[in-house]
PDB file of C-alpha atoms and ligand atoms in Angstrom:
ATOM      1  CA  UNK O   1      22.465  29.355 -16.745  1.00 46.00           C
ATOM      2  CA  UNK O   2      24.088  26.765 -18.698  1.00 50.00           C
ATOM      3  CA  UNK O   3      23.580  26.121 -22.320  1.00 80.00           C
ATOM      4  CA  UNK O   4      22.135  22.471 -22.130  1.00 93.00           C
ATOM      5  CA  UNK O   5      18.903  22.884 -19.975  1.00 97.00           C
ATOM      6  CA  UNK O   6      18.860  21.192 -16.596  1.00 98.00           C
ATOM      7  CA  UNK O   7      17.020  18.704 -15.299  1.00 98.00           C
ATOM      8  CA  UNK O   8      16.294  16.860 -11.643  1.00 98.00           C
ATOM      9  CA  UNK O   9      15.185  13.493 -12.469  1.00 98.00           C
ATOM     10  CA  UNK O  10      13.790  11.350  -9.644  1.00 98.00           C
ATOM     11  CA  UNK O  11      15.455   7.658  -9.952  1.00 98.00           C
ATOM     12  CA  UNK O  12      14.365   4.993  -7.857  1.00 96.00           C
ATOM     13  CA  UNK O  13      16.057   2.213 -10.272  1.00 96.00           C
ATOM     14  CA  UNK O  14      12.412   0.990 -11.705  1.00 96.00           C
ATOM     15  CA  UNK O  15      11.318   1.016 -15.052  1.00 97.00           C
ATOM     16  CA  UNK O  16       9.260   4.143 -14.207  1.00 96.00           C
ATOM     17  CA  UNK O  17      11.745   6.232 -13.709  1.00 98.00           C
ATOM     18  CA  UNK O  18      14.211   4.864 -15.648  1.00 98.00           C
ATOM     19  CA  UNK O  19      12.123   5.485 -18.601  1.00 98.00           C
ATOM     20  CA  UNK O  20      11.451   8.921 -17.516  1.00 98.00           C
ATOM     21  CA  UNK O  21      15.197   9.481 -17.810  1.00 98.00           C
ATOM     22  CA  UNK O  22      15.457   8.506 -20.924  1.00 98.00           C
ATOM     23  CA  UNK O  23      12.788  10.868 -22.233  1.00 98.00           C
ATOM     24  CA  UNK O  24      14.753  13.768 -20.406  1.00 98.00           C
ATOM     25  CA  UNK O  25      17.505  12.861 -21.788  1.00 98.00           C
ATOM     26  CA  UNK O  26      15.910  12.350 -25.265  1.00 98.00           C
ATOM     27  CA  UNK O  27      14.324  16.222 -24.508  1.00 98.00           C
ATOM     28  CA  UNK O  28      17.251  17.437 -24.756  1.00 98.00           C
ATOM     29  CA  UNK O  29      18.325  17.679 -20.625  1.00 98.00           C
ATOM     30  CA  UNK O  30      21.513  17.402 -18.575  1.00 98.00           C
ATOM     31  CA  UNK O  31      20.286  14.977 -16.198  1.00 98.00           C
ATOM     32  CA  UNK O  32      20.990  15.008 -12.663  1.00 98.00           C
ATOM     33  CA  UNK O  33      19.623  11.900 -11.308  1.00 98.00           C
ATOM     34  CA  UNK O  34      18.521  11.854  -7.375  1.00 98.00           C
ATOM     35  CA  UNK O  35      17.331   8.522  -5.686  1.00 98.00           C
ATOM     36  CA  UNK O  36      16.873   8.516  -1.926  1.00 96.00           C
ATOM     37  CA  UNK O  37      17.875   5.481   0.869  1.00 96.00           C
ATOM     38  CA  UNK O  38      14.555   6.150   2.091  1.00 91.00           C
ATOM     39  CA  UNK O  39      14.387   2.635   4.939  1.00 90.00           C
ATOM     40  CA  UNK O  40      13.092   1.096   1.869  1.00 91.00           C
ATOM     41  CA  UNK O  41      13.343  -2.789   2.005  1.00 85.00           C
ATOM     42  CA  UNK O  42      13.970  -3.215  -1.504  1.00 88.00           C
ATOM     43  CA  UNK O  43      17.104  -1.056  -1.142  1.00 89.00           C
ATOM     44  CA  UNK O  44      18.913  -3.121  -4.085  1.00 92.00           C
ATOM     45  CA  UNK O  45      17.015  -0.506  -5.693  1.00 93.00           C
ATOM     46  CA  UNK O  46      19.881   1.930  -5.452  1.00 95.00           C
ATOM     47  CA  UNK O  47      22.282  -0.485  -6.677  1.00 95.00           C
ATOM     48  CA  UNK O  48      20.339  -0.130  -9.974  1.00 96.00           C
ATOM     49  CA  UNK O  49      19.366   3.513 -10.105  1.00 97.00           C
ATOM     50  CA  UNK O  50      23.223   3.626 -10.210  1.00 98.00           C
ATOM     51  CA  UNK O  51      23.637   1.418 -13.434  1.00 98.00           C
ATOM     52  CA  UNK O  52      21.073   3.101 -14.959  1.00 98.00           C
ATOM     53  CA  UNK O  53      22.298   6.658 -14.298  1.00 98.00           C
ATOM     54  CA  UNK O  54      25.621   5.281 -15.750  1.00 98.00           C
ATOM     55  CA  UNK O  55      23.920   4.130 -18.410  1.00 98.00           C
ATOM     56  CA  UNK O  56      21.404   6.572 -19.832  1.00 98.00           C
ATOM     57  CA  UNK O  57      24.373   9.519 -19.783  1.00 98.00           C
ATOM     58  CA  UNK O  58      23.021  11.226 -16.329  1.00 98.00           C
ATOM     59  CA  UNK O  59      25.311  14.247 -15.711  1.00 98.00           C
ATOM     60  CA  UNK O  60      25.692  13.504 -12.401  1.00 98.00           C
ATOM     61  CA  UNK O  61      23.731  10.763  -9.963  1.00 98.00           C
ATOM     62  CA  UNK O  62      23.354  11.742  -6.430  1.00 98.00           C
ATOM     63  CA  UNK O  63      21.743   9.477  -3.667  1.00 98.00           C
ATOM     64  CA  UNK O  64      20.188  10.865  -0.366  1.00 97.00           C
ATOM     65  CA  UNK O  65      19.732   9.535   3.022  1.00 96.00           C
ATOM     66  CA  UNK O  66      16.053  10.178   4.492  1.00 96.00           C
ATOM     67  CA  UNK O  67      15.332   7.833   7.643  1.00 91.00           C
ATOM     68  CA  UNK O  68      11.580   7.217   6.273  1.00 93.00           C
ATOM     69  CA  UNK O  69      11.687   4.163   8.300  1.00 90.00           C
ATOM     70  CA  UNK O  70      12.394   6.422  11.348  1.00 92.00           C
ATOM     71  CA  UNK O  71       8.245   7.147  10.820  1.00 90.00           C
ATOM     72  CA  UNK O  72       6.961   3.905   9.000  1.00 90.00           C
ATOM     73  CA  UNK O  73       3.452   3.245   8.154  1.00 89.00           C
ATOM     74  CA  UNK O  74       4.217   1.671   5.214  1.00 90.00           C
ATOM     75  CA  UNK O  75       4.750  -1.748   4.077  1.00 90.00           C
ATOM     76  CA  UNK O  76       7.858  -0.539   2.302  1.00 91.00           C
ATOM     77  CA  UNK O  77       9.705   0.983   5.467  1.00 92.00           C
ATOM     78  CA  UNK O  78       7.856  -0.699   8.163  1.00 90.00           C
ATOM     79  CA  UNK O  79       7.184  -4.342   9.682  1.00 90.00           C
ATOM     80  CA  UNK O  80       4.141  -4.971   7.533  1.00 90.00           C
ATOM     81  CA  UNK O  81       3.919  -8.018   4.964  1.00 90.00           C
ATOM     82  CA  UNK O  82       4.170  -6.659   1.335  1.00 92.00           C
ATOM     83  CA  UNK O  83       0.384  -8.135  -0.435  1.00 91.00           C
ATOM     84  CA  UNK O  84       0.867 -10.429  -2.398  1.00 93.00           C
ATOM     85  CA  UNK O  85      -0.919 -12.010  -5.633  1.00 91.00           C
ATOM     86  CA  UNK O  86      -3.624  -9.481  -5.941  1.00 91.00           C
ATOM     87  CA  UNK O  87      -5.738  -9.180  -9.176  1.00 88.00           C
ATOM     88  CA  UNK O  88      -6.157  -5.805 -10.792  1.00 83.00           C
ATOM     89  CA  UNK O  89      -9.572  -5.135  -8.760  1.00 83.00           C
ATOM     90  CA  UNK O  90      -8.291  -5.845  -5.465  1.00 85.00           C
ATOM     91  CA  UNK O  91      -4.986  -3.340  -6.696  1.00 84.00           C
ATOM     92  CA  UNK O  92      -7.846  -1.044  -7.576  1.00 79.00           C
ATOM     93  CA  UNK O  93      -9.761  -0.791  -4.131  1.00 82.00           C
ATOM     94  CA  UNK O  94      -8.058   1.976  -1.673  1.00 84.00           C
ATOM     95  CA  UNK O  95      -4.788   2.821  -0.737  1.00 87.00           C
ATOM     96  CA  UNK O  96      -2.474  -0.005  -0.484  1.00 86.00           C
ATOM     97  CA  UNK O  97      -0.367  -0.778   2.370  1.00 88.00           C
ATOM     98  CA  UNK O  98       2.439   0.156  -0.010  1.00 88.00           C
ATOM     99  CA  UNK O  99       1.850   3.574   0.017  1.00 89.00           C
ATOM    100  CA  UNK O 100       4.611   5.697   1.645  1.00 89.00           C
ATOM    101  CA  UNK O 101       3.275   8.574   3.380  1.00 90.00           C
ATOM    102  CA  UNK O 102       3.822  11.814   1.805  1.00 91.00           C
ATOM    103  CA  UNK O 103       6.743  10.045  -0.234  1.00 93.00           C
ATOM    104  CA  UNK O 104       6.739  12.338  -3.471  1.00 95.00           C
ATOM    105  CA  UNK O 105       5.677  15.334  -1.562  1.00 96.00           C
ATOM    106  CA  UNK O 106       8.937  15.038   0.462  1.00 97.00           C
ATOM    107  CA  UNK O 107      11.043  13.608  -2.992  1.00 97.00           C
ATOM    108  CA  UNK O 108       9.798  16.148  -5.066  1.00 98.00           C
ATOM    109  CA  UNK O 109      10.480  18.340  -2.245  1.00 98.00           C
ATOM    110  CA  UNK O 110      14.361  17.091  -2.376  1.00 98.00           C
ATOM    111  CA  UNK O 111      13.842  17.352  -6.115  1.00 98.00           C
ATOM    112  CA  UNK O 112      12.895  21.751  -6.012  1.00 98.00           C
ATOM    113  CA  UNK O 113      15.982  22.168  -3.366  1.00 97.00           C
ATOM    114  CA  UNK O 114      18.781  20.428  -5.919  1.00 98.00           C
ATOM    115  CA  UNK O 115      16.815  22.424  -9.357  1.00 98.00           C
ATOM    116  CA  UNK O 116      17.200  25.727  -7.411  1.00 96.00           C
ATOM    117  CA  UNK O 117      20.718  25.175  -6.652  1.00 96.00           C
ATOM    118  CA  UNK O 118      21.578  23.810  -9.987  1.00 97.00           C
ATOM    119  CA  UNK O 119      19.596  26.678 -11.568  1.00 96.00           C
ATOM    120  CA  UNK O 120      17.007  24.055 -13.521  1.00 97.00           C
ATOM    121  CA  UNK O 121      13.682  24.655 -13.643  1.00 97.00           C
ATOM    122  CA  UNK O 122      12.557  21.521 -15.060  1.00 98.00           C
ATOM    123  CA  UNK O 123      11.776  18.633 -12.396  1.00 98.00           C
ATOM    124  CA  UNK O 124      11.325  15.062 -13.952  1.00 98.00           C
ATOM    125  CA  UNK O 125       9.284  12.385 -11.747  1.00 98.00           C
ATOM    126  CA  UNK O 126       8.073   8.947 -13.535  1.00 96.00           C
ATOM    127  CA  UNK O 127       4.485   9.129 -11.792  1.00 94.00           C
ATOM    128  CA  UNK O 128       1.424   7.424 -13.797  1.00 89.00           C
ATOM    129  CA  UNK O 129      -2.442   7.542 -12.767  1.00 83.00           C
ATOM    130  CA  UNK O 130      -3.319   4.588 -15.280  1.00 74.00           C
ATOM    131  CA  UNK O 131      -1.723   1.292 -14.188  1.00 60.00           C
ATOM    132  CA  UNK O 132      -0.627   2.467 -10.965  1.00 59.00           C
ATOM    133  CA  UNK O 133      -1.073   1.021  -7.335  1.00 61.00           C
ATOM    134  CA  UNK O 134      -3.788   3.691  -5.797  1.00 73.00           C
ATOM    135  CA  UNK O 135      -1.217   6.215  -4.569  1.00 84.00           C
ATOM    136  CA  UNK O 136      -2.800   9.230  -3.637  1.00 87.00           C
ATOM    137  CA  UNK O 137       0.657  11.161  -5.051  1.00 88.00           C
ATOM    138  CA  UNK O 138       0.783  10.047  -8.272  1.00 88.00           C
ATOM    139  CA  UNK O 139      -2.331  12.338  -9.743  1.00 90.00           C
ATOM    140  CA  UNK O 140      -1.666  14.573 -12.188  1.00 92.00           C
ATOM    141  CA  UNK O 141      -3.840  16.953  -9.649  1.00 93.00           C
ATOM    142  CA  UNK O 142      -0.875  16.449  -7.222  1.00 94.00           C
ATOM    143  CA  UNK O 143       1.846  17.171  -9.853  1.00 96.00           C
ATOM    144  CA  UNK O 144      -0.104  20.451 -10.449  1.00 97.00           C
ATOM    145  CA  UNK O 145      -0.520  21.251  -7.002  1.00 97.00           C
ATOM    146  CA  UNK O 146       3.415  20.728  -6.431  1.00 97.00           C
ATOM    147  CA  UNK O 147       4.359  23.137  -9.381  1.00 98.00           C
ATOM    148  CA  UNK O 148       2.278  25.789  -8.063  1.00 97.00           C
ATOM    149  CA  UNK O 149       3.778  25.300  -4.317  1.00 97.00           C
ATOM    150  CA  UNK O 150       7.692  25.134  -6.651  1.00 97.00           C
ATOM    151  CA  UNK O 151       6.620  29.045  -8.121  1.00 97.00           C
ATOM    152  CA  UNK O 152       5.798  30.351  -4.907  1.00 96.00           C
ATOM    153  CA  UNK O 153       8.391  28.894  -2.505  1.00 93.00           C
ATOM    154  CA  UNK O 154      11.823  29.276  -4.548  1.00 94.00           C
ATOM    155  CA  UNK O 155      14.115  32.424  -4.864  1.00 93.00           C
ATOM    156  CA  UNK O 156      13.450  32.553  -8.219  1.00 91.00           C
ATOM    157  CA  UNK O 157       9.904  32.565  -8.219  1.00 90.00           C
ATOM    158  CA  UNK O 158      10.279  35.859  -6.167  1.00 91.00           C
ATOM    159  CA  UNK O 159      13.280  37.318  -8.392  1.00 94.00           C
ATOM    160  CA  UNK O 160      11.307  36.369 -11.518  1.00 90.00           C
ATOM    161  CA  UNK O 161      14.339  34.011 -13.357  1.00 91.00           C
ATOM    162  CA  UNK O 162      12.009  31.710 -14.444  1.00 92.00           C
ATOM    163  CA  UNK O 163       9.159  28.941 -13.201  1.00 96.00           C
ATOM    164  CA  UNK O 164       9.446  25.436 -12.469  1.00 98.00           C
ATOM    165  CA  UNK O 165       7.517  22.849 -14.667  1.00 98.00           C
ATOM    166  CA  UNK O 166       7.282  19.330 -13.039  1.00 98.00           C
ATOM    167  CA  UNK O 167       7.432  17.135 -15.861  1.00 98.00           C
ATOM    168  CA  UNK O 168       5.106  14.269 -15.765  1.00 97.00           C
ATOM    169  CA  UNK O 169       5.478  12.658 -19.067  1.00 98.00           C
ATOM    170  CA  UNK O 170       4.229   8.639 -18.086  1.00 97.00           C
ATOM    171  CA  UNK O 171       1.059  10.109 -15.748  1.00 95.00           C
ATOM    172  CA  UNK O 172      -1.365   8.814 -18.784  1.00 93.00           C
ATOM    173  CA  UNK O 173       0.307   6.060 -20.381  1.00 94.00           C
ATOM    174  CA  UNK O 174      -0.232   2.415 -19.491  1.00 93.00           C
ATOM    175  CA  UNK O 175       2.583   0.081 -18.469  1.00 94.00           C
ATOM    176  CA  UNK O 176       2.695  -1.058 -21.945  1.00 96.00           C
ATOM    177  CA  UNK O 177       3.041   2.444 -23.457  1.00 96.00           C
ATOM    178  CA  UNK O 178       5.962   3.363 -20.862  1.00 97.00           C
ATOM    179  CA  UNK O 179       7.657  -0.561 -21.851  1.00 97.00           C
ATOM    180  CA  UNK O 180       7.387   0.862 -25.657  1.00 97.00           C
ATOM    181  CA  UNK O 181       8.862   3.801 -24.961  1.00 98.00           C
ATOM    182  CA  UNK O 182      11.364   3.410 -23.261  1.00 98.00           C
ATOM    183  CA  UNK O 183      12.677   0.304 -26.319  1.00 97.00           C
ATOM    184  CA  UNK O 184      12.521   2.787 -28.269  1.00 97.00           C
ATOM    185  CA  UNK O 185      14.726   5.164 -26.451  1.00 98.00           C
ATOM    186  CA  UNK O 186      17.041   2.523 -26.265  1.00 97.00           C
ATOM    187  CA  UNK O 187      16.737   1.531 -22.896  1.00 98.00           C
ATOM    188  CA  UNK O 188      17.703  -1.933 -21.114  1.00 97.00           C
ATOM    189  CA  UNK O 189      14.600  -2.960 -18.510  1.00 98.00           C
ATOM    190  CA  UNK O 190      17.450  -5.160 -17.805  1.00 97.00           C
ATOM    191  CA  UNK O 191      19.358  -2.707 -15.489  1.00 97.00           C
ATOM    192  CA  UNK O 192      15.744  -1.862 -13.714  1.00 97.00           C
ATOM    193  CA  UNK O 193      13.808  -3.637 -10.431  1.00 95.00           C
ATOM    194  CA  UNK O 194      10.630  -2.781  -9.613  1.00 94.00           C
ATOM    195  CA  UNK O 195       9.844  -5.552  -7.023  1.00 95.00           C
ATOM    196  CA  UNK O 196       8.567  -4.352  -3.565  1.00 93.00           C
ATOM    197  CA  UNK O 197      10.225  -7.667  -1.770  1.00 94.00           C
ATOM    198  CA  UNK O 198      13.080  -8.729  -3.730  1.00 94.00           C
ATOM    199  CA  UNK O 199      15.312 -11.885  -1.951  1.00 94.00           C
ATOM    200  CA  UNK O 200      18.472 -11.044  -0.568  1.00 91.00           C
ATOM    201  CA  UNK O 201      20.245 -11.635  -4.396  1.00 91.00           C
ATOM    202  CA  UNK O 202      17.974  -8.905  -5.636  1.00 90.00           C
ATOM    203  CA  UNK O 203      15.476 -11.352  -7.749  1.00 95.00           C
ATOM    204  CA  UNK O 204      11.368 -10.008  -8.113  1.00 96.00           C
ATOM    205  CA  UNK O 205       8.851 -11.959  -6.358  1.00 96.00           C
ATOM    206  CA  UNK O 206       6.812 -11.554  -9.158  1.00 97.00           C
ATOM    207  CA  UNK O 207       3.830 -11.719  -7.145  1.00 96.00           C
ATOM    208  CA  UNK O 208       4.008  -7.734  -5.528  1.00 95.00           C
ATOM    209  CA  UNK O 209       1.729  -5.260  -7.075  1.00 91.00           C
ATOM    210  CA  UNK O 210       5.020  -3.976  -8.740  1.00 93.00           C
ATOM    211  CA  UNK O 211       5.863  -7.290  -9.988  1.00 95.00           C
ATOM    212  CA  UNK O 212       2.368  -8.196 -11.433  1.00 95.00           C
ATOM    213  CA  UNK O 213       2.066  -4.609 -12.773  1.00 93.00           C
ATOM    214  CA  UNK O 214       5.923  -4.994 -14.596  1.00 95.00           C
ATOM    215  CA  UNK O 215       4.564  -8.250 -15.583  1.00 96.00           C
ATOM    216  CA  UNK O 216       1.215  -7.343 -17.140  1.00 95.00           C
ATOM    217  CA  UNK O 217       3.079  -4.404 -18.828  1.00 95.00           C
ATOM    218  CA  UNK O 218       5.014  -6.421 -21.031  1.00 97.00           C
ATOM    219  CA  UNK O 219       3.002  -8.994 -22.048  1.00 97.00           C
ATOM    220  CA  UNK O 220       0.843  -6.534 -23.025  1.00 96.00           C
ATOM    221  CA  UNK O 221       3.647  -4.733 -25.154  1.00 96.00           C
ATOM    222  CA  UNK O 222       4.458  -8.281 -26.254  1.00 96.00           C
ATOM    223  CA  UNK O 223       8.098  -8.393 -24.944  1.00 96.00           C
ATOM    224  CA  UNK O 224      10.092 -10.415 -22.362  1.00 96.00           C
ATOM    225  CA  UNK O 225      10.839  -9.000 -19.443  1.00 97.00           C
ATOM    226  CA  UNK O 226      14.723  -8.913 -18.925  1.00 97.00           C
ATOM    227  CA  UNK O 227      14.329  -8.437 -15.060  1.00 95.00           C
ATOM    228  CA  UNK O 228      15.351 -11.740 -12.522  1.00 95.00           C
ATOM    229  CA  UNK O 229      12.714 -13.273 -10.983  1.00 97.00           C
ATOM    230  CA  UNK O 230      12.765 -15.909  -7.793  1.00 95.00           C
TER     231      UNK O 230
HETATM  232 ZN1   ZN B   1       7.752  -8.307  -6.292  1.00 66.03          ZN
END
């Protein structure tokens, strides 16, 4: 085991996870960033999980191909229109077309396969149940669930060298809270895109439920959001 804990950190390149980063990193962690090419259509993305990898000190930043779009059924992989300029109680009725199916099961999944190898036991992912989009993965129930599937599936929950803990540390903080936090770690929303259907240059709709989300986040911490929009 190495001296400096080890952490997997799920990137995608939004402010999310980029803020979860930064409180790994702020923990204490060696970071080892993963982001997945998942057939997402906001693949530009990647482009920024790299810059902010770079520059939040990951250890190392590794990206993974997984043909999602090979299945679809989601908005995000798949030939269906992205909604657009929904108010917080249509974002709060059902499941959004958004939704990837299974897509933290199968990340986090990624996430347990890299810790055991690396010999971490500490699993970072930037889910949040408060100002989220309806995603049945991002309950603290499922994060739970997950660590208890981590201890029983890995060698070293059957040679006893220690348990998992899938760190959750935005899943009760609104948008604002995570913008404030992650200023005061230092971090540049700059490098971040959250946007669901970004144009071809990478600029935010700013009408997605990620862009209205992002949006209502930091007006509500009072701040300008750095991020390009169309
Ligand atoms: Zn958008």
């Amino acid at each position: 085991m190495a001296d400096t804990p080890r952490a997997v950190v799920l990137l995608s390149g939004g402010l999310d996870s980029t803020t979860t980063l930064s409180i790994a990193k702020a923990q204490g962690f060696e970071a080892y960033a993963l982001t997945f090419r998942y057939g997402q259509r906001h693949a530009v993305e990647i482009e920024a999980a790299g810059q902010v990898a770079a520059a939040l000190g990951a250890t190392r930043h590794t990206v993974i191909d997984i043909g999602l779009g090979d299945i679809g059924g989601s908005a995000l992989t798949d030939d269906i229109a992205v909604p657009k300029g929904r108010g917080a109680d249509e974002m709060g009725q059902g499941i959004p077309v958004t939704y990837v199916p299974a897509r933290n099961t199968v990340f986090l999944s990624f996430a347990l396969a890299w810790a055991e190898v690396l010999e971490a036991r500490d699993i970072f992912i930037g889910v949040n149940a408060l100002d989220y989009s309806g995603y049945p993965d991002c309950r603290p129930e499922f994060i739970s669930a997950f660590e208890d599937v981590a201890n029983l599936a890995t060698k070293a929950s059957i040679e006893g060298t220690g348990r998992f803990n899938i760190h959750a540390p935005l899943i009760d903080l609104t948008k604002a809270d995570i913008i404030s936090k992650g200023m005061s770690l230092g971090v540049d929303y700059g490098l971040t895109t959250s946007c669901y259907d970004p144009a071809p240059d990478g600029a935010a709709c700013g009408q997605c439920d990620a862009c209205l989300l992002r949006l209502k986040g930091f007006a509500e911490a009072d701040l300008e959001d750095p991020a390009k929009y169309v």
